[in-house]
Every structure is written in C-alpha cells, then in structure tokens.
Amino acid sequence: MLVVRNIGQLVLPRFDAETGRPRVETIDRAAVLIDGGRIAEFGPAESVDVPADADELDAGGGCVTPGLIDCHTHTVFAGTREHEFVRRIEGQSYAEIAEEGGGIRVTVEAVRRASVDELVGLALPRLQRMLGNGVTTVEIKSGYGLTVDDEIKMLRAVARLRSLQPIELIGTCLAAHTVPPEFADRRGAYLDMICDDAFLRRMANERLAEFCDVFCERTAFSVDESRRVLLAARRHGLTPKIHADQITQMGASRLAAEVGAVTADHLETIDADGIAAMRRAGTIAVLLPGCSFFLGVHQAPARAILDAGVPVAVATDYNPGSSMVESLPLVMSIACTQMRMTPNEVMVAVTVNAAAAVHRRETAGAIDADRAADLVILDVPDYARWMYEPGRNCVRTVIKGGRVVHRRQD
Amino acid sequence: MLVVRNIGQLVLPRFDAETGRPRVETIDRAAVLIDGGRIAEFGPAESVDVPADADELDAGGGCVTPGLIDCHTHTVFAGTREHEFVRRIEGQSYAEIAEEGGGIRVTVEAVRRASVDELVGLALPRLQRMLGNGVTTVEIKSGYGLTVDDEIKMLRAVARLRSLQPIELIGTCLAAHTVPPEFADRRGAYLDMICDDAFLRRMANERLAEFCDVFCERTAFSVDESRRVLLAARRHGLTPKIHADQITQMGASRLAAEVGAVTADHLETIDADGIAAMRRAGTIAVLLPGCSFFLGVHQAPARAILDAGVPVAVATDYNPGSSMVESLPLVMSIACTQMRMTPNEVMVAVTVNAAAAVHRRETAGAIDADRAADLVILDVPDYARWMYEPGRNCVRTVIKGGRVVHRRQD
C-alpha cells in the first residue's frame, strides 16, 4: 500500500459524450491510496482511510494529474532531418525538398538499414525523456519501413521496448504512410501488398498493432485507396485511424466517420461538413499543434471543433520530419497559446480523450477507484500553471501502475 | 589549464557591422585550451598545443558554442499570473484584464511586498535553470517596484544574486515600465521622481544599473516622456534602451536611434522608417519571439529587419505577464519556426549581438583568444540540431570563466 499525501490539487478530467463537453474537477488537499498497483481510494485527505503500515509519498503540496497519454507519435525512427528544417526556413517548399531527395524518403532509408536492436536503442532514450515529462502511455506508428518485413521490424521494436521501460506502448500499422519509391509506378501493387490478408493477419495475431492508420493526402493515398486499406484492416480486427485533412481538403475526416475510425488526426484544413460528420459518428479529433508549430504553418481550427462538441485529443506527432517535439507538456502549452484551447480542454485532451483515442478509456487517463495508478506529481500548485510555463519541466515524480518510475534530479 | 577535447563542431558566430550580415564559422574536430579562466588557444584538434599536465574535458563529439546571453529579461519578480493566461485564452483582452485588477499591477504589488531576500530566493532557481539551458550572461530589469526604494530593492536583489550563482548579471533600471496607480492622475510627478538626479546618481554610482529602459507605448509612456527619461539617464552614464513598437506604432524605434539607445526591443509593429533609422544609427534590434508566442499574437517582422542589415539579438523577455518562458533554447526554436530566422542568424543573435546589446562585446558571446572561457557543450553534433529539437534540453555541460558550473544529470 502506498499513499500519495499532501496533494495540493488532485485533477480529475472528464468528458461528457452526450454534450461533447470536456471539464476538469479538482479536489484540494487530497490524498490517493494505491493498493496492488491500482487506485484503492482518493479524495480530500481527511476522508481517505490510510492503513498505518502504508508507505508514504509526499506530493509537497503540488498538483497531481493522471499520467499523460501521447496518442499519436512516430517515436521509432532512425536518422534526423535538421538540414530540411534549415532549408524550409530558408524558403524551400516540402515538394522542392522531396525533389532533392529529402523528406520522408530519408527516414525510410535509414529505418530500412537499421536493425530492431538499433531502432530500440534509438527510441529508448526518447521514451525515457517522455516519461520524465509525465507521459505514461504512448502510441507508436510504423510507416518508415514500407515493406512487409520493415513494417513488422518497426513494430517488433515497439514490442521489445515494452519490456525495457515503464511506458505502456500501443502499436499502430501505418504501412499506408506513403507509396515507397520502388512502387512509384505501381501504386496498386503496393496497396495489394499492405491489404494482403497474410500481412494484416500477422499484424493482428502477433499483437504487433491494434490500429491501422492511413495518410489520406494528395501526395500519399486518395480517399478511395484509404478506404480500401482501412476496410481490409478492420476485417482483421485492426481499428481504423486516419491522418486526415492535413494539407489538402479531400474529405478524409468524412471518410473517418464513414469507416468507423476511432480518430481522425491533424485536421488543419477540416471544413464544417467534416466537423459535423465527426460529431455524428463520435470520431475523436486528434490535434497536433506541435506539428504546425514546427512547420510554421497554420493550426487546426481547434475552437470550431471543440465548440461543435467533437471530442478532442492532443498529441505530439513526434517525428523527425514535421514535429521534432517529444515534449507533450510543451505541446500542451502550444495548444493553449496557438490554438486558444483552455487548460481544462487541454487537460482532458491529453488524458481521458487521448485514452479513448487508443482504446484505453477503461484503464488509463483518469484517476478512479480500481483503475491502474498512473499519476504525475508536479512542482506547481495547479494544472493551468503547468501550461503557463512552456519549456520548463514541472514534473517531479511519475507513478506507473502504482510504482514510482521517475524522480526528477534537482 | 583545461583542454576541452573531442569537439565535433566548434561554433564561432560573427557579425559584420559594415554589411550588417551575421554568419557562423565552424571548426570540425576541434579543441579549446583554457588557462586562468580565459581561452588560450582553439582550433582543429591537431593544431592546439596541449601541455601534458592539462586537465581534460571530453566533449563527446558534441557541438560547442559560446555561452548564451539572454539580453532582455525580467527574471526578478514575485507572484505568477496564470489566471490571466487562462482568461486571455478565453478571449479577454489585456485591457479587460487590467480593468479587473489584473496585469502588471499584480506583479508590482507582489514585488513591493517582497523583501530583497524573498526576491533573491525566487530568482535563484530560475537562474539555475537558465544556466542549465546554456545561458551564462543575463540582463535583468527592474520595473515592478515603481517607487525609488522598490526599484532599488529589485536591483539590489540582482546584485546579491551575483554572488550566489555563476551567471553574470547585468542590471537595467526600468522605473519607466508603467505609471503606478498612485500616480495615475500625476504622471508628471512620477516622471519627476524617476528623472531625479539623486535617484539616477544612486543607480549609476552604486552600480545597480548600467542601462535605463523605458516602455514607450500608448498605455505606458509617450515618445516625449520616454525621451525625457532616457536623456536624464544618459547624463548619469546609464545607456538608453527602449521597449519600442510592441503594440502601437508611435515612432519609438526612431526615438531609439535619436537618443543613441544601444537597443530597441520588441518591434512587433516596426515600420520601414523605423528599420531605416535603426540601420543608420546602428541600433540593435532585440526580438522577443517567446513573448508573441506566449500571447498568441503576431511576431516582429524579423526577416525585414535582418534583410535591412540591422543587427538582431534574440532574448526570452522572461516575465510572469507576457512571456513565462525562461528557456532561451526554446525561444531560439521559436525564432526559427515562427519568425523564419535561420539557425545561423539565431546563433549570432544569442551570442555576438546579444553581447553587444548589453555592452559585453569585448568579453562575452564569442570564442576568441584571451576572452573569458564561457562555453556550452551540447549532446548534438551541430548547432542547427539544437533548434531543431524544441523542448529537449541538449545542453550537457556549461563552462563559465573556465570553470565547469553545470553538468546535466542523465
């Protein structure tokens, strides 16, 4: 038994599916009792019945939130692309960079050359820093392999990383990230390959992936191609997700609603029809403000999406091309300052709604009796303060499944 | 003697005053020899003559830059203003927040209530974190006291902080930050007080401040009032600086040129006339991209200013109202992504040009023979990579005056 005592503010994010409204309840001067890795009791300190032999962890009067969930990342990758970052600032377009051999192709080549061990070695320190930022659950996509073996290799790296560090990792197959160069004139053959029953069966049966994602975009896959991939994946029990409406408005968010995707992600160019379709279908909008920040382009219309009652999650999109931002707390501040999301909307977006985005609604993203004890102890008295200090790490201690897995070195 | 060896890339930022062009020279596989706190020799590793008994510091193949200079901050303050941050996101204007008793007044009240010891206690951990971000020189303004005694108290806190931590601190008198409420109907009397010979003589003679700054803005001081303050300060040997053209275009950057200000800071609304005047006068533009980021408003026209050949520095503007961003490396990334400054322009802006902005051109902001050895060792192979990873601390070791003053805890 472990009691977290002297909590200045205990944060309980909620999402009301009926009204589509996020809200945050708080309990001041609270305590949380943990038993067998699960939350046994929580509430105002005087109401929590603490056994005499319980271990104690002093929260120092700080704020305690659920462990954060980063529900859209590409954390397994090899190589970096800082040269493109510089060229883009100098005025080159993504298309020009791609023509000169840059872009996603660079990462695909590096990932294909890397072994599972190498991918694991590169991703492990990233995950350790994410943990230090208060993140206890991370979704990771494949999509830089683009062959059957290399896509499986990426997700094997995710599987191996599970045993090497405490963050819960969720795999997503993104073989439909882009058409690889060797299939440039044979798009249909590439689609046949990634829609193949044997490939998708391995993804599902070996538990490499729970989700299947598609980059639905002019430069990647059309709406019809995306539909084909997602329906094939769904037949094998992989839940659809879509990179939708990022650069081009092609109706991808409406496709998300149509195929029962759990999320439509990005949405920088979503229109009113897309928002209405998502609201009707209950599709979660995963917004990626770190990506627009990193690229210096306009943000998704977060206010319109929120005000329509669509559930909103926020994630880092951590990847070497368009969002080299591994810090979810920084992205939370970007959501506040660049998207006008309020701290309570953001708090719900990185906990309850992010949990729903990766089918962990019942186990993660909330502080509730009998739920796994994933907690973040901050050195600030309330959660708005966390977002008010972009670039400072306010996380003092991280608890995963009732175990202290990170203490900040001061 | 100390040799920093195994440097992957040694960064030598330069600014050519004649052409107005920043550039960065680099030396690969370099070494730096330090003797008596100063740089004795530097260059390609094989060319540096290392005595057999020199201590060694292995840079691990990382990039080494000059210690960063944060040349515009309000690091000494009391209280925080996260509630305003939330209200602004919810759509309230700065004016509405001020009417409800918010705004700078909140910080002024908190600073007036605080003792020197309390101000020191609050600022010390901020400076320690700034050091951990690679910052070795920081300018700090008064301006939350707004009485003779409270302005002096703030700068005494700066003086005391010098002996408590390794960052070199430079004091600036900003008594002309705003007209305090008790003088609301007697602006002239407030100006008399802060232009008073005895007050300014104490600032200069007790070495509390080297610079005098004015917030020239519709809600603060007019161009004529600002001129009066700066000319009075100049008579006592305090060098003028101006908060210019932030919200309202009133010709403040032209005033900076007229009174020989070393810098004009902010410049979000600067026009072509102002840029031309600064270019002619050699005034340094101090841009504060963290402030516009934090407020969610438009950035200063950095490209127009740079392309006109005006020397540009970049700083955090760290303060609890409009830029709760203490990390200069994060602000460097914001300058890249939101202002389209290239990493080499930014590197010069936080070293050579920031040094000039605080009259430290001869002593700080560069790696040169016989200069104080202020160095930052990064865990990345080049400086563009530093800005390419917003929100990750790439600083492994910090050296101030030849002494290792910070090592990251990994």
Short mmCIF file of C-alpha atoms in Angstrom, two decimals, chain B:
data_model
loop_
_atom_site.label_atom_id
_atom_site.label_comp_id
_atom_site.label_asym_id
_atom_site.label_seq_id
_atom_site.Cartn_x
_atom_site.Cartn_y
_atom_site.Cartn_z
CA MET B 1 44.99 24.52 -17.67
CA LEU B 2 41.94 22.74 -19.04
CA VAL B 3 41.53 21.37 -22.54
CA VAL B 4 38.08 20.72 -23.99
CA ARG B 5 38.78 17.97 -26.48
CA ASN B 6 36.78 15.80 -28.88
CA ILE B 7 34.62 18.74 -30.00
CA GLY B 8 32.62 17.67 -33.07
CA GLN B 9 31.84 21.22 -34.14
CA LEU B 10 33.20 24.43 -32.62
CA VAL B 11 30.84 27.35 -33.29
CA LEU B 12 32.24 30.83 -33.97
CA PRO B 13 29.42 33.33 -34.53
CA ARG B 14 30.34 36.60 -36.28
CA PHE B 15 28.60 39.83 -37.15
CA ASP B 16 29.93 42.11 -39.87
CA ALA B 17 28.85 45.61 -38.81
CA GLU B 18 29.62 47.09 -42.22
CA THR B 19 27.40 44.79 -44.27
CA GLY B 20 25.03 44.05 -41.39
CA ARG B 21 25.33 40.30 -42.05
CA PRO B 22 25.51 37.60 -39.39
CA ARG B 23 27.42 34.43 -40.17
CA VAL B 24 28.69 31.39 -38.31
CA GLU B 25 32.10 29.86 -38.88
CA THR B 26 32.66 26.34 -37.64
CA ILE B 27 35.69 24.16 -36.98
CA ASP B 28 35.19 20.40 -37.07
CA ARG B 29 37.12 18.06 -34.74
CA ALA B 30 38.32 20.98 -32.62
CA ALA B 31 39.84 21.61 -29.20
CA VAL B 32 39.83 24.61 -26.85
CA LEU B 33 42.62 25.23 -24.35
CA ILE B 34 41.67 27.27 -21.28
CA ASP B 35 44.19 28.95 -18.98
CA GLY B 36 43.32 31.06 -15.97
CA GLY B 37 39.66 31.22 -16.94
CA ARG B 38 40.46 32.54 -20.42
CA ILE B 39 40.72 30.94 -23.82
CA ALA B 40 44.42 30.37 -24.51
CA GLU B 41 44.09 28.58 -27.83
CA PHE B 42 41.45 27.00 -30.04
CA GLY B 43 41.28 25.37 -33.46
CA PRO B 44 41.46 21.98 -35.18
CA ALA B 45 42.44 19.45 -32.52
CA GLU B 46 45.82 18.64 -34.03
CA SER B 47 46.80 22.33 -34.13
CA VAL B 48 46.17 23.06 -30.43
CA ASP B 49 49.29 22.70 -28.31
CA VAL B 50 48.11 20.95 -25.13
CA PRO B 51 50.52 20.82 -22.17
CA ALA B 52 50.98 17.34 -20.76
CA ASP B 53 49.59 18.31 -17.35
CA ALA B 54 46.37 19.97 -18.62
CA ASP B 55 43.10 18.63 -17.25
CA GLU B 56 40.85 17.15 -19.91
CA LEU B 57 37.15 17.54 -20.58
CA ASP B 58 35.75 15.28 -23.31
CA ALA B 59 33.02 16.97 -25.36
CA GLY B 60 31.94 13.55 -26.64
CA GLY B 61 31.99 14.68 -30.26
CA GLY B 62 29.32 17.24 -29.47
CA CYS B 63 28.92 20.79 -30.64
CA VAL B 64 30.48 23.58 -28.53
CA THR B 65 29.12 27.13 -28.66
CA PRO B 66 29.82 30.33 -26.74
CA GLY B 67 27.77 30.66 -23.54
CA LEU B 68 24.39 32.11 -24.45
CA ILE B 69 23.41 35.66 -23.46
CA ASP B 70 19.82 36.47 -22.53
CA CYS B 71 19.88 40.24 -23.07
CA HIS B 72 16.27 41.16 -22.16
CA THR B 73 14.63 39.63 -19.08
CA HIS B 74 12.57 40.49 -16.03
CA THR B 75 13.86 37.49 -14.06
CA VAL B 76 13.44 39.17 -10.65
CA PHE B 77 9.72 39.12 -9.87
CA ALA B 78 7.26 37.81 -7.28
CA GLY B 79 3.98 36.01 -7.86
CA THR B 80 2.68 34.37 -11.02
CA ARG B 81 -0.22 35.28 -13.28
CA GLU B 82 -1.56 32.02 -14.68
CA HIS B 83 -5.15 33.20 -14.14
CA GLU B 84 -4.63 35.96 -16.71
CA PHE B 85 -3.10 33.39 -19.06
CA VAL B 86 -6.34 31.42 -18.83
CA ARG B 87 -8.57 34.49 -19.17
CA ARG B 88 -6.69 35.65 -22.25
CA ILE B 89 -7.22 32.26 -23.88
CA GLU B 90 -10.89 32.55 -23.00
CA GLY B 91 -10.98 35.75 -25.02
CA GLN B 92 -10.48 38.58 -22.54
CA SER B 93 -8.33 41.46 -23.72
CA TYR B 94 -5.32 42.80 -21.85
CA ALA B 95 -7.34 45.98 -21.18
CA GLU B 96 -10.25 43.99 -19.69
CA ILE B 97 -7.85 42.01 -17.53
CA ALA B 98 -6.24 45.26 -16.32
CA GLU B 99 -9.68 46.73 -15.54
CA GLU B 100 -10.44 43.73 -13.33
CA GLY B 101 -7.27 44.47 -11.37
CA GLY B 102 -5.00 42.12 -13.32
CA GLY B 103 -1.96 42.89 -15.41
CA ILE B 104 1.38 44.33 -14.32
CA ARG B 105 -0.23 45.82 -11.21
CA VAL B 106 -0.46 42.32 -9.70
CA THR B 107 3.28 41.81 -10.04
CA VAL B 108 4.04 45.31 -8.76
CA GLU B 109 2.02 44.65 -5.60
CA ALA B 110 3.76 41.31 -5.04
CA VAL B 111 7.23 42.80 -5.58
CA ARG B 112 6.53 45.72 -3.27
CA ARG B 113 5.51 43.30 -0.52
CA ALA B 114 8.63 41.15 -1.01
CA SER B 115 11.97 41.68 0.72
CA VAL B 116 15.29 41.57 -1.10
CA ASP B 117 15.83 38.12 0.40
CA GLU B 118 12.50 36.90 -0.90
CA LEU B 119 13.18 38.26 -4.39
CA VAL B 120 16.59 36.57 -4.33
CA GLY B 121 15.06 33.29 -3.16
CA LEU B 122 12.55 33.33 -6.00
CA ALA B 123 15.04 34.29 -8.72
CA LEU B 124 17.83 31.89 -7.77
CA PRO B 125 16.22 28.65 -9.03
CA ARG B 126 15.18 30.47 -12.22
CA LEU B 127 18.81 31.42 -12.85
CA GLN B 128 19.98 27.90 -12.04
CA ARG B 129 17.62 26.52 -14.69
CA MET B 130 18.73 29.19 -17.17
CA LEU B 131 22.32 28.08 -16.57
CA GLY B 132 21.26 24.51 -17.26
CA ASN B 133 19.95 25.75 -20.61
CA GLY B 134 23.39 27.10 -21.56
CA VAL B 135 22.91 30.74 -20.55
CA THR B 136 25.97 32.36 -18.93
CA THR B 137 25.05 36.08 -19.05
CA VAL B 138 21.63 37.56 -18.23
CA GLU B 139 20.32 41.11 -18.25
CA ILE B 140 17.65 41.76 -15.59
CA LYS B 141 15.39 44.80 -15.47
CA SER B 142 13.73 46.46 -12.52
CA GLY B 143 10.29 47.90 -13.22
CA TYR B 144 7.96 46.11 -10.80
CA GLY B 145 8.83 48.38 -7.85
CA LEU B 146 7.85 51.76 -9.26
CA THR B 147 8.97 53.62 -6.12
CA VAL B 148 12.51 54.83 -5.53
CA ASP B 149 13.04 52.27 -2.78
CA ASP B 150 11.37 49.34 -4.53
CA GLU B 151 13.24 49.91 -7.80
CA ILE B 152 16.50 49.99 -5.86
CA LYS B 153 15.40 46.89 -3.92
CA MET B 154 14.92 44.95 -7.16
CA LEU B 155 18.39 45.87 -8.41
CA ARG B 156 19.91 45.07 -5.01
CA ALA B 157 18.41 41.60 -5.44
CA VAL B 158 20.23 41.39 -8.79
CA ALA B 159 23.46 42.48 -7.10
CA ARG B 160 23.09 39.88 -4.36
CA LEU B 161 22.32 37.13 -6.91
CA ARG B 162 25.74 37.76 -8.49
CA SER B 163 27.50 36.17 -5.54
CA LEU B 164 25.12 33.21 -5.29
CA GLN B 165 25.42 31.65 -8.75
CA PRO B 166 27.77 31.74 -11.74
CA ILE B 167 25.75 33.64 -14.38
CA GLU B 168 27.00 37.20 -14.99
CA LEU B 169 24.08 39.54 -14.28
CA ILE B 170 23.59 42.98 -15.80
CA GLY B 171 21.17 45.45 -14.19
CA THR B 172 18.81 47.76 -16.10
CA CYS B 173 16.65 50.44 -14.48
CA LEU B 174 13.12 50.19 -15.86
CA ALA B 175 11.41 52.56 -13.43
CA ALA B 176 9.60 53.80 -16.56
CA HIS B 177 7.79 50.47 -17.01
CA THR B 178 4.36 51.95 -16.34
CA VAL B 179 2.85 54.76 -14.29
CA PRO B 180 1.92 53.22 -10.92
CA PRO B 181 -1.73 53.52 -9.83
CA GLU B 182 -1.00 56.05 -7.09
CA PHE B 183 0.41 58.42 -9.74
CA ALA B 184 -2.37 57.83 -12.27
CA ASP B 185 -3.50 61.45 -12.12
CA ARG B 186 0.02 62.84 -11.63
CA ARG B 187 2.10 61.40 -14.45
CA GLY B 188 4.40 64.41 -14.33
CA ALA B 189 5.21 63.85 -10.67
CA TYR B 190 6.12 60.19 -11.40
CA LEU B 191 8.39 61.29 -14.23
CA ASP B 192 10.00 63.92 -11.96
CA MET B 193 10.71 61.17 -9.45
CA ILE B 194 12.37 58.76 -11.85
CA CYS B 195 14.27 61.50 -13.70
CA ASP B 196 15.52 62.92 -10.42
CA ASP B 197 19.29 63.37 -10.26
CA ALA B 198 19.66 61.77 -6.85
CA PHE B 199 17.78 58.61 -7.96
CA LEU B 200 19.70 58.22 -11.19
CA ARG B 201 23.00 59.01 -9.45
CA ARG B 202 22.39 56.17 -6.98
CA MET B 203 21.56 53.79 -9.86
CA ALA B 204 24.85 54.64 -11.53
CA ASN B 205 27.17 55.18 -8.55
CA GLU B 206 26.09 52.10 -6.62
CA ARG B 207 26.44 50.14 -9.90
CA LEU B 208 22.86 48.97 -9.60
CA ALA B 209 22.22 49.55 -13.29
CA GLU B 210 24.25 50.09 -16.44
CA PHE B 211 21.23 50.72 -18.64
CA CYS B 212 17.99 52.66 -18.44
CA ASP B 213 14.97 51.30 -20.27
CA VAL B 214 11.55 52.83 -20.99
CA PHE B 215 8.29 51.17 -22.07
CA CYS B 216 7.30 53.55 -24.87
CA GLU B 217 3.67 52.60 -25.52
CA ARG B 218 0.21 54.14 -25.54
CA THR B 219 -0.61 52.56 -22.16
CA ALA B 220 2.78 53.49 -20.63
CA PHE B 221 4.97 56.43 -21.76
CA SER B 222 4.77 58.69 -24.81
CA VAL B 223 7.70 59.37 -27.11
CA ASP B 224 8.29 62.75 -25.44
CA GLU B 225 8.12 61.29 -21.93
CA SER B 226 10.42 58.44 -22.96
CA ARG B 227 12.90 60.90 -24.44
CA ARG B 228 12.97 62.86 -21.20
CA VAL B 229 13.68 59.74 -19.10
CA LEU B 230 16.39 58.43 -21.43
CA LEU B 231 18.20 61.77 -21.77
CA ALA B 232 18.20 62.21 -17.98
CA ALA B 233 19.57 58.69 -17.55
CA ARG B 234 22.21 59.25 -20.20
CA ARG B 235 23.53 62.29 -18.29
CA HIS B 236 24.29 59.91 -15.43
CA GLY B 237 26.07 57.42 -17.63
CA LEU B 238 23.20 54.95 -17.99
CA THR B 239 22.88 53.76 -21.58
CA PRO B 240 19.39 54.03 -23.10
CA LYS B 241 17.29 51.03 -24.17
CA ILE B 242 13.66 51.16 -25.31
CA HIS B 243 10.68 48.79 -25.30
CA ALA B 244 9.64 50.00 -28.75
CA ASP B 245 6.79 49.40 -31.23
CA GLN B 246 5.33 46.44 -29.33
CA ILE B 247 1.60 47.08 -29.64
CA THR B 248 1.30 50.61 -31.02
CA GLN B 249 3.36 52.21 -33.77
CA MET B 250 4.36 55.55 -32.19
CA GLY B 251 7.82 56.05 -33.64
CA ALA B 252 9.63 54.57 -30.65
CA SER B 253 12.27 52.82 -32.76
CA ARG B 254 13.09 56.18 -34.35
CA LEU B 255 13.45 57.63 -30.85
CA ALA B 256 15.88 54.80 -30.06
CA ALA B 257 18.04 55.88 -32.97
CA GLU B 258 17.73 59.56 -32.00
CA VAL B 259 18.84 59.18 -28.36
CA GLY B 260 21.60 56.69 -29.17
CA ALA B 261 19.90 53.76 -27.48
CA VAL B 262 22.01 50.62 -27.70
CA THR B 263 18.88 48.56 -28.40
CA ALA B 264 15.24 48.88 -29.39
CA ASP B 265 13.37 45.86 -28.07
CA HIS B 266 10.15 44.06 -29.18
CA LEU B 267 9.42 45.81 -32.57
CA GLU B 268 6.30 43.77 -33.38
CA THR B 269 4.82 46.82 -35.18
CA ILE B 270 8.01 48.46 -36.52
CA ASP B 271 7.64 50.13 -39.95
CA ALA B 272 10.10 50.76 -42.78
CA ASP B 273 11.03 54.19 -41.39
CA GLY B 274 11.90 52.72 -38.04
CA ILE B 275 14.00 49.97 -39.62
CA ALA B 276 15.88 52.55 -41.73
CA ALA B 277 16.51 54.77 -38.70
CA MET B 278 17.89 51.83 -36.70
CA ARG B 279 20.12 50.78 -39.58
CA ARG B 280 21.56 54.31 -39.86
CA ALA B 281 22.13 54.64 -36.12
CA GLY B 282 23.47 51.11 -35.64
CA THR B 283 20.78 50.35 -33.04
CA ILE B 284 20.47 46.67 -32.19
CA ALA B 285 17.02 45.11 -32.62
CA VAL B 286 16.23 42.82 -29.67
CA LEU B 287 13.47 40.47 -30.81
CA LEU B 288 11.38 38.57 -28.27
CA PRO B 289 9.61 35.70 -30.09
CA GLY B 290 8.73 33.96 -26.81
CA CYS B 291 6.51 36.90 -25.90
CA SER B 292 4.45 36.82 -29.12
CA PHE B 293 4.30 33.02 -28.80
CA PHE B 294 3.09 33.24 -25.20
CA LEU B 295 0.49 35.91 -26.00
CA GLY B 296 -0.56 34.19 -29.24
CA VAL B 297 -0.06 37.37 -31.27
CA HIS B 298 1.89 38.20 -34.41
CA GLN B 299 5.68 38.16 -34.40
CA ALA B 300 8.02 41.06 -35.18
CA PRO B 301 8.99 41.26 -38.88
CA ALA B 302 12.35 39.62 -38.31
CA ARG B 303 13.08 39.00 -41.98
CA ALA B 304 12.59 42.65 -42.93
CA ILE B 305 14.80 43.78 -40.05
CA LEU B 306 17.53 41.23 -40.83
CA ASP B 307 17.41 41.85 -44.56
CA ALA B 308 17.87 45.60 -43.95
CA GLY B 309 21.17 44.84 -42.21
CA VAL B 310 20.07 45.81 -38.70
CA PRO B 311 21.94 43.75 -36.08
CA VAL B 312 19.45 41.39 -34.42
CA ALA B 313 19.59 39.88 -30.94
CA VAL B 314 17.02 37.42 -29.56
CA ALA B 315 16.05 37.15 -25.88
CA THR B 316 13.39 35.49 -23.71
CA ASP B 317 11.66 38.57 -22.20
CA TYR B 318 11.13 36.19 -19.26
CA ASN B 319 8.37 37.72 -17.11
CA PRO B 320 5.14 36.49 -15.46
CA GLY B 321 2.71 38.52 -17.60
CA SER B 322 3.65 38.23 -21.23
CA SER B 323 6.45 35.65 -21.52
CA MET B 324 6.66 32.97 -18.84
CA VAL B 325 9.38 31.34 -20.94
CA GLU B 326 12.71 31.02 -19.17
CA SER B 327 14.34 28.75 -21.77
CA LEU B 328 16.42 30.68 -24.30
CA PRO B 329 16.93 27.50 -26.38
CA LEU B 330 13.13 27.15 -26.72
CA VAL B 331 12.95 30.80 -27.78
CA MET B 332 15.69 30.09 -30.34
CA SER B 333 13.47 27.37 -31.84
CA ILE B 334 10.50 29.75 -31.83
CA ALA B 335 12.66 32.31 -33.69
CA CYS B 336 13.34 29.65 -36.35
CA THR B 337 9.84 28.29 -36.75
CA GLN B 338 7.69 31.39 -36.16
CA MET B 339 9.97 34.19 -37.46
CA ARG B 340 11.81 32.30 -40.20
CA MET B 341 15.21 33.18 -38.75
CA THR B 342 17.85 30.67 -39.85
CA PRO B 343 19.81 28.79 -37.18
CA ASN B 344 22.95 30.78 -38.05
CA GLU B 345 21.08 34.09 -37.67
CA VAL B 346 19.72 32.88 -34.33
CA MET B 347 23.14 31.68 -33.16
CA VAL B 348 24.59 35.15 -33.78
CA ALA B 349 21.51 36.74 -32.17
CA VAL B 350 22.04 34.99 -28.82
CA THR B 351 25.83 35.39 -28.69
CA VAL B 352 27.73 38.18 -30.51
CA ASN B 353 24.77 40.50 -30.99
CA ALA B 354 23.27 39.80 -27.57
CA ALA B 355 26.69 40.62 -26.08
CA ALA B 356 26.69 43.94 -27.93
CA ALA B 357 23.16 44.59 -26.63
CA VAL B 358 24.49 44.54 -23.06
CA HIS B 359 27.90 46.15 -23.78
CA ARG B 360 29.77 42.87 -23.39
CA ARG B 361 31.07 42.64 -26.96
CA GLU B 362 34.66 42.50 -25.75
CA THR B 363 34.16 39.89 -23.08
CA ALA B 364 31.28 37.55 -23.90
CA GLY B 365 29.39 35.92 -26.74
CA ALA B 366 32.36 34.63 -28.72
CA ILE B 367 35.16 32.10 -28.65
CA ASP B 368 38.36 34.08 -29.11
CA ALA B 369 41.89 34.04 -27.78
CA ASP B 370 42.22 35.79 -24.40
CA ARG B 371 38.45 36.06 -23.93
CA ALA B 372 36.73 34.63 -20.85
CA ALA B 373 36.01 30.95 -21.46
CA ASP B 374 32.18 30.78 -21.43
CA LEU B 375 31.28 27.59 -23.30
CA VAL B 376 28.32 25.29 -23.76
CA ILE B 377 28.85 21.62 -24.65
CA LEU B 378 25.87 20.06 -26.43
CA ASP B 379 24.88 16.41 -26.86
CA VAL B 380 24.20 17.04 -30.57
CA PRO B 381 26.77 17.28 -33.36
CA ASP B 382 25.78 20.70 -34.70
CA TYR B 383 24.00 23.86 -33.60
CA ALA B 384 21.12 23.64 -36.11
CA ARG B 385 20.17 20.38 -34.40
CA TRP B 386 19.77 22.30 -31.12
CA MET B 387 17.00 24.47 -32.59
CA TYR B 388 15.54 21.51 -34.49
CA GLU B 389 14.57 19.84 -31.19
CA PRO B 390 12.32 22.35 -29.39
CA GLY B 391 11.63 21.39 -25.82
CA ARG B 392 14.53 18.96 -25.38
CA ASN B 393 17.48 20.16 -23.33
CA CYS B 394 20.57 19.42 -25.46
CA VAL B 395 22.99 21.07 -23.00
CA ARG B 396 25.36 18.59 -21.38
CA THR B 397 27.95 20.86 -19.72
CA VAL B 398 28.32 24.60 -19.11
CA ILE B 399 31.66 26.35 -18.52
CA LYS B 400 31.79 29.91 -17.13
CA GLY B 401 35.11 31.71 -16.89
CA GLY B 402 36.93 28.44 -17.46
CA ARG B 403 35.14 26.62 -14.65
CA VAL B 404 32.62 23.79 -15.13
CA VAL B 405 29.50 25.25 -13.49
CA HIS B 406 26.85 22.79 -14.70
CA ARG B 407 26.71 19.13 -15.68
CA ARG B 408 23.42 17.63 -16.75
CA GLN B 409 22.17 14.76 -14.57
CA ASP B 410 21.37 11.95 -17.00
#
